[in-house]
mmCIF file of C-alpha atoms in Angstrom:
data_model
loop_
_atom_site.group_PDB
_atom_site.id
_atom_site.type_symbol
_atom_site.label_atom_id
_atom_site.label_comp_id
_atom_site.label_asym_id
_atom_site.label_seq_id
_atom_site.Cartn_x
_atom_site.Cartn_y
_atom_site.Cartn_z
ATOM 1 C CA UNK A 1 -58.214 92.382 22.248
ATOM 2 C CA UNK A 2 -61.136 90.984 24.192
ATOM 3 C CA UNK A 3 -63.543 94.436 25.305
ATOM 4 C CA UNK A 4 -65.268 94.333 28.932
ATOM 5 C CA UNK A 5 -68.222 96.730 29.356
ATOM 6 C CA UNK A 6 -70.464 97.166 32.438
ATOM 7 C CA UNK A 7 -72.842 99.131 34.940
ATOM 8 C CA UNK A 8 -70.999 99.297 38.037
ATOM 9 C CA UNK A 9 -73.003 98.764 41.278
ATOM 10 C CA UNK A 10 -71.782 101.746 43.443
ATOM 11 C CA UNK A 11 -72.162 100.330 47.272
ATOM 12 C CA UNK A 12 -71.758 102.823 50.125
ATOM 13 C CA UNK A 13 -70.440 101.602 53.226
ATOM 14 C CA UNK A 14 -70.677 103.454 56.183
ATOM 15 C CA UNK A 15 -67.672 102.198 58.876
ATOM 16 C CA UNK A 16 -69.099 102.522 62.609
ATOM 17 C CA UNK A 17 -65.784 100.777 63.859
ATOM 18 C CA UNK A 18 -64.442 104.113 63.637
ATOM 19 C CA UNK A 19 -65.964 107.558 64.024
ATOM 20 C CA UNK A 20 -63.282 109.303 61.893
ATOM 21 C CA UNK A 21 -64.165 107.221 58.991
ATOM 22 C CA UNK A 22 -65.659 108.627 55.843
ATOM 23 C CA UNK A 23 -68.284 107.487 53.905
ATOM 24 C CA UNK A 24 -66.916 105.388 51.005
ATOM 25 C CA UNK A 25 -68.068 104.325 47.495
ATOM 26 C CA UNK A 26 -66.577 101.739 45.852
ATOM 27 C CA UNK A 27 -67.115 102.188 42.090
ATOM 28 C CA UNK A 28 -64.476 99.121 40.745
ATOM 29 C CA UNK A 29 -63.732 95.921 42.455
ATOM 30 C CA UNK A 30 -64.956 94.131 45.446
ATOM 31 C CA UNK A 31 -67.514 96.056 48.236
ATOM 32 C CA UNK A 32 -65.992 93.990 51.427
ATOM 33 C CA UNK A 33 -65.031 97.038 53.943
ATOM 34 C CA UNK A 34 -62.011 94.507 54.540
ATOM 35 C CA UNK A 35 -61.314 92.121 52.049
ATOM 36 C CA UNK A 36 -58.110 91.042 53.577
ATOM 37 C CA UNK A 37 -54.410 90.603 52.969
ATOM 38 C CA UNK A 38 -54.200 88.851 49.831
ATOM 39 C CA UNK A 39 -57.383 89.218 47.279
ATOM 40 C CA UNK A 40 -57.524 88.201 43.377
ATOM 41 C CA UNK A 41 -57.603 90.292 40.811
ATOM 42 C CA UNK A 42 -61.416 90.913 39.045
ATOM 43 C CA UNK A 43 -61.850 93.420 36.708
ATOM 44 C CA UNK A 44 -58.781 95.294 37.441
ATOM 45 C CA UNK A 45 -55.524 93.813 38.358
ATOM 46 C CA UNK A 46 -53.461 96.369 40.323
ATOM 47 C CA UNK A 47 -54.620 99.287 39.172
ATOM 48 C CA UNK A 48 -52.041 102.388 39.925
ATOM 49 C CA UNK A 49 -52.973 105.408 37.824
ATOM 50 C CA UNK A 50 -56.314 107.817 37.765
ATOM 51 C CA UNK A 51 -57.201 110.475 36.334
ATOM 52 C CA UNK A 52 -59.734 112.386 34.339
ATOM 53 C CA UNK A 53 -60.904 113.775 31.019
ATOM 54 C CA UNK A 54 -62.654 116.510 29.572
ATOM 55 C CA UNK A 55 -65.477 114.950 29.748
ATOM 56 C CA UNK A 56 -65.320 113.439 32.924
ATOM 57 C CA UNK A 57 -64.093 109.858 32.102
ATOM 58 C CA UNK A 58 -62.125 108.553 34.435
ATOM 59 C CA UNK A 59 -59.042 106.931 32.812
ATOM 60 C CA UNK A 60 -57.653 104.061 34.807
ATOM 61 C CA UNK A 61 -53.696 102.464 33.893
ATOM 62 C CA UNK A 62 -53.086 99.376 35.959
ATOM 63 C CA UNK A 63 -49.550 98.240 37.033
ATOM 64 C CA UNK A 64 -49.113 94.345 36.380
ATOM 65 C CA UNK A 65 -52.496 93.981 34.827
ATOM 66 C CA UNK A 66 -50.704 96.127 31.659
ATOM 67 C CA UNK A 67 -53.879 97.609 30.494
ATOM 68 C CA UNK A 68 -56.360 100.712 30.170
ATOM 69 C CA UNK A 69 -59.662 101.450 30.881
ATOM 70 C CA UNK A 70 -62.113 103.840 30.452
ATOM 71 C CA UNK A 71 -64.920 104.709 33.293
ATOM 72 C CA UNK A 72 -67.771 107.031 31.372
ATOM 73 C CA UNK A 73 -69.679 109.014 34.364
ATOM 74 C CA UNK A 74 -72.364 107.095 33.871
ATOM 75 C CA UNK A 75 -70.327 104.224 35.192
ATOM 76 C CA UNK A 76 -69.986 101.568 31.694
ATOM 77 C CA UNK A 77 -65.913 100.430 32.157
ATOM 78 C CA UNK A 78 -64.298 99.465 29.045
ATOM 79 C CA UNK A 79 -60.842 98.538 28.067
ATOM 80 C CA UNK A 80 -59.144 100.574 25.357
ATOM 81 C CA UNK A 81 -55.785 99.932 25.748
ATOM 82 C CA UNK A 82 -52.383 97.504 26.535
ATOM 83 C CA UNK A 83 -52.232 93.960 25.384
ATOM 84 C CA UNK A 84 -51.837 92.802 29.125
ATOM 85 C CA UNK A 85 -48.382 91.952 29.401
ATOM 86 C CA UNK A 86 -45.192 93.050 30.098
ATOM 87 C CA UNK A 87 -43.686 94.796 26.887
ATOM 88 C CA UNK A 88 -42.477 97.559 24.329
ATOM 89 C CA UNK A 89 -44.632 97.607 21.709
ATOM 90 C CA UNK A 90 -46.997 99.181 19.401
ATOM 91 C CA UNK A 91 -45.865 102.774 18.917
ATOM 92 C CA UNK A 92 -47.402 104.429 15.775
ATOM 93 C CA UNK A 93 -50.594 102.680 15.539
ATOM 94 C CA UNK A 94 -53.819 101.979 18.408
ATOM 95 C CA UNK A 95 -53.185 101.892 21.996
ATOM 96 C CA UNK A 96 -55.604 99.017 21.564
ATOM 97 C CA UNK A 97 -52.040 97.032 19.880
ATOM 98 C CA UNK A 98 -49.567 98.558 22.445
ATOM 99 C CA UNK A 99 -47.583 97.412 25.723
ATOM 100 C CA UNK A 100 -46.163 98.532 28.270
ATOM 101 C CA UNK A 101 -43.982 97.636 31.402
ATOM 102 C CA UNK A 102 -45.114 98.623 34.901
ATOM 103 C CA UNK A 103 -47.151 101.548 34.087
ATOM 104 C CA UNK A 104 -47.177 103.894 37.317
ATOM 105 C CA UNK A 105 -49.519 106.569 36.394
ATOM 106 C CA UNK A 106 -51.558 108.512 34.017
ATOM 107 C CA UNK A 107 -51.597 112.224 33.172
ATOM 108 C CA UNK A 108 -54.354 113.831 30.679
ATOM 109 C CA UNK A 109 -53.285 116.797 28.990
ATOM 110 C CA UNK A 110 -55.071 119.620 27.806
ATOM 111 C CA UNK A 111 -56.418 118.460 24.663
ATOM 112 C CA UNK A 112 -57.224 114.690 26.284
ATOM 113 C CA UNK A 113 -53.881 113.014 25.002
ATOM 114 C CA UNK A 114 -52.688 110.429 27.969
ATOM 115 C CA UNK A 115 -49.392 110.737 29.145
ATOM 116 C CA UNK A 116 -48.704 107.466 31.130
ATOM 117 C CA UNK A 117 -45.460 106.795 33.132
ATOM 118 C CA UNK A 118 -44.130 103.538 31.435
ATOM 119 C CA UNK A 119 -42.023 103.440 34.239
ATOM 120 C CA UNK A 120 -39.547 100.153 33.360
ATOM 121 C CA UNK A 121 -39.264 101.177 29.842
ATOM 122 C CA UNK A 122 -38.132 104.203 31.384
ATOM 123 C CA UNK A 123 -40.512 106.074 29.106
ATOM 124 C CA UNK A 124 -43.545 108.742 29.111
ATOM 125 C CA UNK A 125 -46.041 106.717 26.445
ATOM 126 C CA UNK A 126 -48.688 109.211 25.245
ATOM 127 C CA UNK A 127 -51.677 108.453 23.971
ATOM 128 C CA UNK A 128 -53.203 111.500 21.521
ATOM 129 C CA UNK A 129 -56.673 111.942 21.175
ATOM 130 C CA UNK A 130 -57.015 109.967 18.484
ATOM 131 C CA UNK A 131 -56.022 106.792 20.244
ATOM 132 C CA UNK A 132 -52.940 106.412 18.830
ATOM 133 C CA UNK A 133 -49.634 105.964 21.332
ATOM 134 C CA UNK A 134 -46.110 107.074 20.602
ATOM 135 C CA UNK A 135 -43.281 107.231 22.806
ATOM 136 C CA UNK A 136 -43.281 111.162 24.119
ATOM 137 C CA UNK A 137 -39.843 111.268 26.017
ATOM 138 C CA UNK A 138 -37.201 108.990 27.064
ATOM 139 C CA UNK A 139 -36.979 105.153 26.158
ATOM 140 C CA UNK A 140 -33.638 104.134 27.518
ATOM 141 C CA UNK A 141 -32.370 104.502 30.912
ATOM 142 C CA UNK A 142 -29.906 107.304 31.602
ATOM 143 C CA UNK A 143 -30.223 111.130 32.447
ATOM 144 C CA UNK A 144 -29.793 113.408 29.362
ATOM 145 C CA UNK A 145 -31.816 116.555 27.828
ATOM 146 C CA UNK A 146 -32.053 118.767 30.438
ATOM 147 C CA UNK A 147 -32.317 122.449 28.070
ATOM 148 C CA UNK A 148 -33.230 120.482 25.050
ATOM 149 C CA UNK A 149 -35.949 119.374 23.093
ATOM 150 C CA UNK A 150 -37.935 116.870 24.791
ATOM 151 C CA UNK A 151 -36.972 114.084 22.589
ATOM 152 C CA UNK A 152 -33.083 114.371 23.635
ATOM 153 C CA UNK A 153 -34.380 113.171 27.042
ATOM 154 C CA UNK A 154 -33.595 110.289 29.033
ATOM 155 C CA UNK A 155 -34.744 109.198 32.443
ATOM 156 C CA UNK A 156 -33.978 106.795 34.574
ATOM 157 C CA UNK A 157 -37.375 105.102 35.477
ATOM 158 C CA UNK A 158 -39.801 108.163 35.086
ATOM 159 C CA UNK A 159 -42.152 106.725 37.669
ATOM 160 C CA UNK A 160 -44.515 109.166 37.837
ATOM 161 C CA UNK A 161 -46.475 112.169 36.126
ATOM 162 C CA UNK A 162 -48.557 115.242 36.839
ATOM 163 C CA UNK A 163 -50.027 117.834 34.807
ATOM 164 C CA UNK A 164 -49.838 121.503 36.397
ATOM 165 C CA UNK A 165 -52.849 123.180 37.020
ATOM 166 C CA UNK A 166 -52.505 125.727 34.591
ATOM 167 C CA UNK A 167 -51.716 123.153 31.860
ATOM 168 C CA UNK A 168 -48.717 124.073 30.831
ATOM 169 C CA UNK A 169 -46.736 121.725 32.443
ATOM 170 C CA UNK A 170 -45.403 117.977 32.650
ATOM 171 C CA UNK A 171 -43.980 116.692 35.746
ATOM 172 C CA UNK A 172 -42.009 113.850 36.118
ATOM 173 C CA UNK A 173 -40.944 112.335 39.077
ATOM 174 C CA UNK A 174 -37.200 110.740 37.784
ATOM 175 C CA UNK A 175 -37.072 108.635 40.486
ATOM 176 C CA UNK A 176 -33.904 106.487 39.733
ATOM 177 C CA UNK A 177 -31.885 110.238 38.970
ATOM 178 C CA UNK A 178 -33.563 111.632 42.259
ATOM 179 C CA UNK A 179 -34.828 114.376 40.600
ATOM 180 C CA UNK A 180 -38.119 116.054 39.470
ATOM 181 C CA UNK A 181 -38.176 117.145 35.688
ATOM 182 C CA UNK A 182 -40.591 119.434 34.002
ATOM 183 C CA UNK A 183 -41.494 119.052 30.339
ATOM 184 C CA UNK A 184 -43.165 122.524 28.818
ATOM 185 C CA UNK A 185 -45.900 121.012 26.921
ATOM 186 C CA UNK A 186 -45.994 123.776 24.237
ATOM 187 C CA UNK A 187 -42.478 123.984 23.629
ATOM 188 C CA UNK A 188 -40.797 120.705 24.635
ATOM 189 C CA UNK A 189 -38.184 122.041 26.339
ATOM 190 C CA UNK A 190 -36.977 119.646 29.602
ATOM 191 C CA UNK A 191 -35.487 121.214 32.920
ATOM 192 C CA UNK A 192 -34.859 119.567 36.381
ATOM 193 C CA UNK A 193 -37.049 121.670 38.845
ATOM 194 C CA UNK A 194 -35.438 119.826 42.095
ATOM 195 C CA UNK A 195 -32.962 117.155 43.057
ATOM 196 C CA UNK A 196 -29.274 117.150 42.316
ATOM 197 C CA UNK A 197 -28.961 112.957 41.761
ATOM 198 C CA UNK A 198 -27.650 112.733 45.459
ATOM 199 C CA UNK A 199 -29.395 110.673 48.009
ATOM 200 C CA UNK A 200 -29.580 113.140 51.046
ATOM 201 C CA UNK A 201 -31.733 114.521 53.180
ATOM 202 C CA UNK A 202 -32.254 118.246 51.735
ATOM 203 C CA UNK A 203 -31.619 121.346 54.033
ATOM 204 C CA UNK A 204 -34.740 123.516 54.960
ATOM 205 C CA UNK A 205 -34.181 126.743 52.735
ATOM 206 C CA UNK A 206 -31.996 125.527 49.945
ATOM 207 C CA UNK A 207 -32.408 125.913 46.277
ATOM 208 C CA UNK A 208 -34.276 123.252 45.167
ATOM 209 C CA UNK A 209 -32.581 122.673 42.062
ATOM 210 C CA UNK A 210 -29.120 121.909 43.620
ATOM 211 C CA UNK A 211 -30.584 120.736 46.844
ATOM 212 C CA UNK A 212 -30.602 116.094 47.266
ATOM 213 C CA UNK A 213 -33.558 114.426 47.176
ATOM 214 C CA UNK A 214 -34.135 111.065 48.931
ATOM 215 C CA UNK A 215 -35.985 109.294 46.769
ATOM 216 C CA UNK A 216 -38.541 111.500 44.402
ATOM 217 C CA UNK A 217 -41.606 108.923 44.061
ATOM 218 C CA UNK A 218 -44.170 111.640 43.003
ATOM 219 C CA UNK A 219 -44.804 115.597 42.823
ATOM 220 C CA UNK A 220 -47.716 117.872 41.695
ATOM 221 C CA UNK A 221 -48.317 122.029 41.450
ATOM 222 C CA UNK A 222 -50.855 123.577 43.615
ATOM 223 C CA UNK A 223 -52.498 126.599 42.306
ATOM 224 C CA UNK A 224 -49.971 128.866 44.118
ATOM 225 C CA UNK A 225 -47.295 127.489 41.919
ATOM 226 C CA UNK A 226 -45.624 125.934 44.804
ATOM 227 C CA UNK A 227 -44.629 121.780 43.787
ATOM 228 C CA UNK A 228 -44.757 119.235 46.918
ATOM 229 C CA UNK A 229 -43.101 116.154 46.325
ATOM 230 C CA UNK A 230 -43.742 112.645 48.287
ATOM 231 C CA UNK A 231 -40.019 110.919 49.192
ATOM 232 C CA UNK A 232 -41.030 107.107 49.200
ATOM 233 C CA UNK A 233 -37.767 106.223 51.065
ATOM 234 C CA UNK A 234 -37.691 109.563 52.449
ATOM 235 C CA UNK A 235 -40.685 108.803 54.314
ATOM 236 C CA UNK A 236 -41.321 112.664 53.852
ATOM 237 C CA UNK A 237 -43.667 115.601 52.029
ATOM 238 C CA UNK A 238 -41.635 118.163 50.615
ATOM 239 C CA UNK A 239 -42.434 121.574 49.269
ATOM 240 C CA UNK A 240 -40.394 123.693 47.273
ATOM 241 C CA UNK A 241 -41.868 127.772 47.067
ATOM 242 C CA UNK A 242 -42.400 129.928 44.548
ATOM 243 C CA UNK A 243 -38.572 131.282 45.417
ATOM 244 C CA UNK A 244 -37.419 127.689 44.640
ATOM 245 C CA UNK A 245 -36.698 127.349 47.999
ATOM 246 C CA UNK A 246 -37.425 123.369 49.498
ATOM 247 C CA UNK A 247 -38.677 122.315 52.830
ATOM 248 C CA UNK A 248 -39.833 119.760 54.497
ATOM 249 C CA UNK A 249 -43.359 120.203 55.858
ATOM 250 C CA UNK A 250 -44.425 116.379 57.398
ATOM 251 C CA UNK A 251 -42.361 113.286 58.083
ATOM 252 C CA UNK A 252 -39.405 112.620 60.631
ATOM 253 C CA UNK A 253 -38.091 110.844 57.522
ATOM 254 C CA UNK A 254 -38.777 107.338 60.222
ATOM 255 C CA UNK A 255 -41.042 104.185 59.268
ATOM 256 C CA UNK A 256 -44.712 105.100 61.580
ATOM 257 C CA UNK A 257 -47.912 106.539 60.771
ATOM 258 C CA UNK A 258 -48.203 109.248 63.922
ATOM 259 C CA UNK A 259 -50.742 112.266 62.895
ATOM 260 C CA UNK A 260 -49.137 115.358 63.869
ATOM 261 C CA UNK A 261 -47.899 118.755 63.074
ATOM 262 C CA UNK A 262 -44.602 118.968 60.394
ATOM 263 C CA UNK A 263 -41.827 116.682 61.578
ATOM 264 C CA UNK A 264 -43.718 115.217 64.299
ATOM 265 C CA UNK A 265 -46.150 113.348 61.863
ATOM 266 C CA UNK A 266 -44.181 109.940 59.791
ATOM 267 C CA UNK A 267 -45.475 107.944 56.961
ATOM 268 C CA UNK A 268 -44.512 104.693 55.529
ATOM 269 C CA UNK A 269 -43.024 104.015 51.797
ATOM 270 C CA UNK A 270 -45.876 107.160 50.562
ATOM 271 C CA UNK A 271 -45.816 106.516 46.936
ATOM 272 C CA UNK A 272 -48.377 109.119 45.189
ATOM 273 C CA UNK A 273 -49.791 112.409 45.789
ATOM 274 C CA UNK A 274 -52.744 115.280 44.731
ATOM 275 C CA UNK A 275 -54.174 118.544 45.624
ATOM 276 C CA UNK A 276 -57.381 119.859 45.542
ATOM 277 C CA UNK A 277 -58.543 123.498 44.798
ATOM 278 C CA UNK A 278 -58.016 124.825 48.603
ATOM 279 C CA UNK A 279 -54.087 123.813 48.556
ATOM 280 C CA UNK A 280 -54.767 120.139 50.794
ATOM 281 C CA UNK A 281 -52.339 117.758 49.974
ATOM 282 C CA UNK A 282 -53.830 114.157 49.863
ATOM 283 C CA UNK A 283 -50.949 111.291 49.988
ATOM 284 C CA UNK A 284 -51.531 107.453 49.239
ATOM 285 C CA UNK A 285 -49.338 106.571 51.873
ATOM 286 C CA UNK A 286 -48.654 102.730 50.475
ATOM 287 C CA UNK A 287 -46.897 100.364 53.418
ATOM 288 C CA UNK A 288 -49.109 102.151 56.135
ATOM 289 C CA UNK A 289 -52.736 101.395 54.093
ATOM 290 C CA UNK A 290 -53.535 104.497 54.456
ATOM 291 C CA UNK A 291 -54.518 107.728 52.469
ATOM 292 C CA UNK A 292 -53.507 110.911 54.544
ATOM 293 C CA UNK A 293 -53.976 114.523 54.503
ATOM 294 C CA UNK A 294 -51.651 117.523 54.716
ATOM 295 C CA UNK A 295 -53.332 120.861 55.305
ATOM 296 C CA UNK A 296 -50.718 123.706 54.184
ATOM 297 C CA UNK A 297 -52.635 126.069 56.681
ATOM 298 C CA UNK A 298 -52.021 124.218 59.923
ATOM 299 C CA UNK A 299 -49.140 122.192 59.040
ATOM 300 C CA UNK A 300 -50.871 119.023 60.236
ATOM 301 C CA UNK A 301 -51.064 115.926 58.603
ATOM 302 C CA UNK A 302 -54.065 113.375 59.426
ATOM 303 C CA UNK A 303 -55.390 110.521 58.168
ATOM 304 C CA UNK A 304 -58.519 110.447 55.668
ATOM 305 C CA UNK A 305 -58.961 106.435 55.263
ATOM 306 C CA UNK A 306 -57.706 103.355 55.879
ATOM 307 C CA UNK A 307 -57.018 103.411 60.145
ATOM 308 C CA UNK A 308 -61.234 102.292 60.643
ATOM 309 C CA UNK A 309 -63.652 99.345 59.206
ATOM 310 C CA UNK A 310 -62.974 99.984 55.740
ATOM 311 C CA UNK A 311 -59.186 98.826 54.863
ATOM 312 C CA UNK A 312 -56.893 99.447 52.171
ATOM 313 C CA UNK A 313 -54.222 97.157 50.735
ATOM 314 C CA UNK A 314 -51.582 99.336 49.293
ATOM 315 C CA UNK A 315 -52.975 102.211 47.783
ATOM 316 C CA UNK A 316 -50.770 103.457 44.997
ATOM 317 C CA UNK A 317 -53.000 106.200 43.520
ATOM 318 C CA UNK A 318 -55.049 108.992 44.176
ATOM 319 C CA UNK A 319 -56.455 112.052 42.095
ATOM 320 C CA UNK A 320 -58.795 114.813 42.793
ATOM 321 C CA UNK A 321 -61.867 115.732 40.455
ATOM 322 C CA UNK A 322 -64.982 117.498 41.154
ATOM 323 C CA UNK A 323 -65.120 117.733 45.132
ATOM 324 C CA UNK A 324 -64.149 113.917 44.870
ATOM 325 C CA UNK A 325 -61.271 112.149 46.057
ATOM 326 C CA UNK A 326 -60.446 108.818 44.211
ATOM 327 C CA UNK A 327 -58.326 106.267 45.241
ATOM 328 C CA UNK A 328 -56.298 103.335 43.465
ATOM 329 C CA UNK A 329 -56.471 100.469 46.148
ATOM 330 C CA UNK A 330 -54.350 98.760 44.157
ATOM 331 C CA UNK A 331 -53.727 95.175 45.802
ATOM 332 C CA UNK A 332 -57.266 94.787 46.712
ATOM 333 C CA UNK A 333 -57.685 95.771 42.877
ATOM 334 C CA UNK A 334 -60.887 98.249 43.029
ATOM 335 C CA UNK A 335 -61.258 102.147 42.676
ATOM 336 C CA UNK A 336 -62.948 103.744 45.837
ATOM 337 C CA UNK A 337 -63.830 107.440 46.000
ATOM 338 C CA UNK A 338 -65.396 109.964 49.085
ATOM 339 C CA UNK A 339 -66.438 113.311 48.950
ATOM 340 C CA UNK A 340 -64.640 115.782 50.227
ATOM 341 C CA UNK A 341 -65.783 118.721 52.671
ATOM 342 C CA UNK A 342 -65.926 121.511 51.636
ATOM 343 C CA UNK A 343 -64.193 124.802 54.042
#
C-alpha cells in the first residue's frame, strides 16, 4: 500500500456574501469557498466518516475512495488503512491488507479500537488498537440477534454508528430494518432501541421500540441519555426521551430547507448527525448543502453553513470535538471545521 504524508495548509476564509456565515477552515482538500458542482477527488475521495481519538487524531473513512486516514493534531495525514476498492477482505491481519464496501462512518471506542459502518457488507468492521480489523457484528444481510450475543447479529445495511457519551454504548443505525440497534460494548449483548421494521411516520408519544421509523439514516446519545435520530427519507429529527417515548422535534417530513421552530422547519435527504456538550444537535443535511442546527432549548432549527459564499457539495459527515465542529464535504472531497460559540 502506497503511504501519503503531509503538512496541511489550513486557509481561513471569511464569506462577506453572507453575514450569517461562519468563519471556516479547511484542513483537507481544496480552499475555493465554491468549488462548484462537480470537483475531482485529491487527497480524499468522498470522504464520509470523522471522528476522533484519544489523542486527538482525527480518523477519517472515505466512502468510494475505500480507505483510512489518520490526521495527527499537528496536521501530517497518512493512510493506514483499505486497499481502495470495493471488497471483503482482510479480517485477522492489518487494516493496512483489508477492504471494505461503502464505508459510511467511523466510531472510536473507548480504548481507540475503530468501529466503521461497512455499510454494503452489511457489517460493523473494527479495527483494535493494534491495527488489526475483524468483523465485530453482522456480515450478511438479514435482521437476527436482538437479546443475544453480538455475534448472532445480522443487519440489513448497518449504515451508520455512534458511540454514547458515556462509552458504554454502540449505536447502529439499521437502516434497511428501519430500526436503531444498540450493542453494549462490555457485554455484547444487541437490542433494538427504536423502530418496529415498518415504514411510517411515528406518533408523537409512542414507545419507541414498537413505534415505525421512516427511514433511520443516523442516531447519537446526548448527555441526558435522550437518542435523536435523522430520517433521510423522513426528512425529519427525531428524539426519543429518557421514558422511551419518540417525537418529532424539526421537519414537516416535506423536501425544503425553511429555518423554523419544530414542524415548521424541513430538510432535504439529512444523512448524519452529532451533539455537542450543551445538548445542540448539528445535522449534515446532504441534498440541501447544508449543515444545520437544532437547539433542544428553543426548538428551532437554523442553518450553520452552506446557504452564504462558502458552499458545500453533499456533506455526509459531521462530528464534534473540542469546541470544534468538523465536517465531511464529501463530493467536494475536503474536511472543513469552525468553532463553535460558546453559551
Amino acid at each position: 500500500m502506497q503511504r501519503t504524508a503531509f503538512i496541511a495548509t489550513m486557509v481561513t476564509l471569511t464569506a462577506v456574501a453572507n453575514a450569517t456565515d461562519p468563519v471556516v477552515t479547511v484542513l483537507i482538500g481544496s480552499h475555493d469557498a465554491a468549488p462548484g458542482k462537480t470537483i475531482a477527488p485529491g487527497k480524499l475521495s468522498y470522504p464520509f466518516g470523522i471522528d476522533f481519538d484519544s489523542a486527538g487524531n482525527m480518523i477519517i473513512v472515505e466512502y468510494k475512495g475505500g480507505r483510512i486516514f489518520k490526521r495527527t493534531p499537528a496536521g501530517d495525514l497518512s493512510q493506514f488503512g483499505g486497499l481502495g476498492h470495493a471488497g471483503y477482505e482482510g479480517d485477522g491481519g492489518p487494516v493496512a491488507q483489508a477492504s471494505f464496501k461503502d464505508m459510511h462512518n467511523v466510531a472510536i471506542g473507548p480504548d481507540d479500537s475503530l468501529y466503521i459502518s461497512d455499510h454494503a457488507n452489511h457489517a460493523i468492521r473494527r479495527v483494535d488498537n493494534k491495527g488489526n480489523v475483524s468483523t465485530y457484528a453482522g456480515g450478511k444481510a438479514g435482521f437476527a440477534g436482538d437479546g443475544e450475543p453480538v455475534e448472532h447479529a445480522k443487519f440489513n445495511m448497518a449504515i451508520s454508528v455512534s458511540i454514547s457519551p458515556d462509552k458504554k454504548y454502540l449505536l447502529v443505525a439499521d437502516i434497511k430494518n428501519r430500526r436503531i440497534r444498540r450493542i453494549t460494548l462490555g457485554s455484547g449483548r444487541v437490542e433494538t432501541v427504536a423502530g418496529n421494521g415498518t415504514r411510517d411516520v411515528p406518533v408523537d408519544g409512542t414507545n419507541a421500540a414498537t413505534a415505525p421509523l421512516v427511514d433511520p439514516r443516523a442516531a447519537a446519545y446526548d448527555e441526558a441519555g435522550n437518542l435523536f435520530i435523522i430520517e433521510r427519507g423522513g426528512n425529519a429529527l427525531r428524539v426519543v426521551d429518557t421514558t422511551g417515548k419518540v417525537r418529532t422535534v424539526a421537519g414537516s417530513g416535506k423536501k425544503c430547507k425553511a429555518d423554523g421552530f419544530g414542524k415548521e422547519a424541513t430538510l432535504n435527504g439529512p444523512k448524519h448527525l452529532a451533539i455537542d456538550s450543551a445538548g445542540a444537535v448539528y445535522i449534515a443535511d446532504d441534498n440541501n448543502h447544508l449543515v444545520r442546527c437544532f437547539d433542544p432549548e428553543t426548538g428551532v432549527l437554523t442553518t450553520v453553513l452552506g446557504a452564504g459564499k462558502f458552499k458545500l457539495n453533499r456533506p455526509h459527515g459531521v462530528q464534534v470535538h473540542d469546541g470544534w465542529l468538523y465536517i465531511a464535504d464529501s463530493w467536494n472531497h475536503r474536511v472543513v471545521r469552525l468553532k463553535l460559540a460558546t453559551k
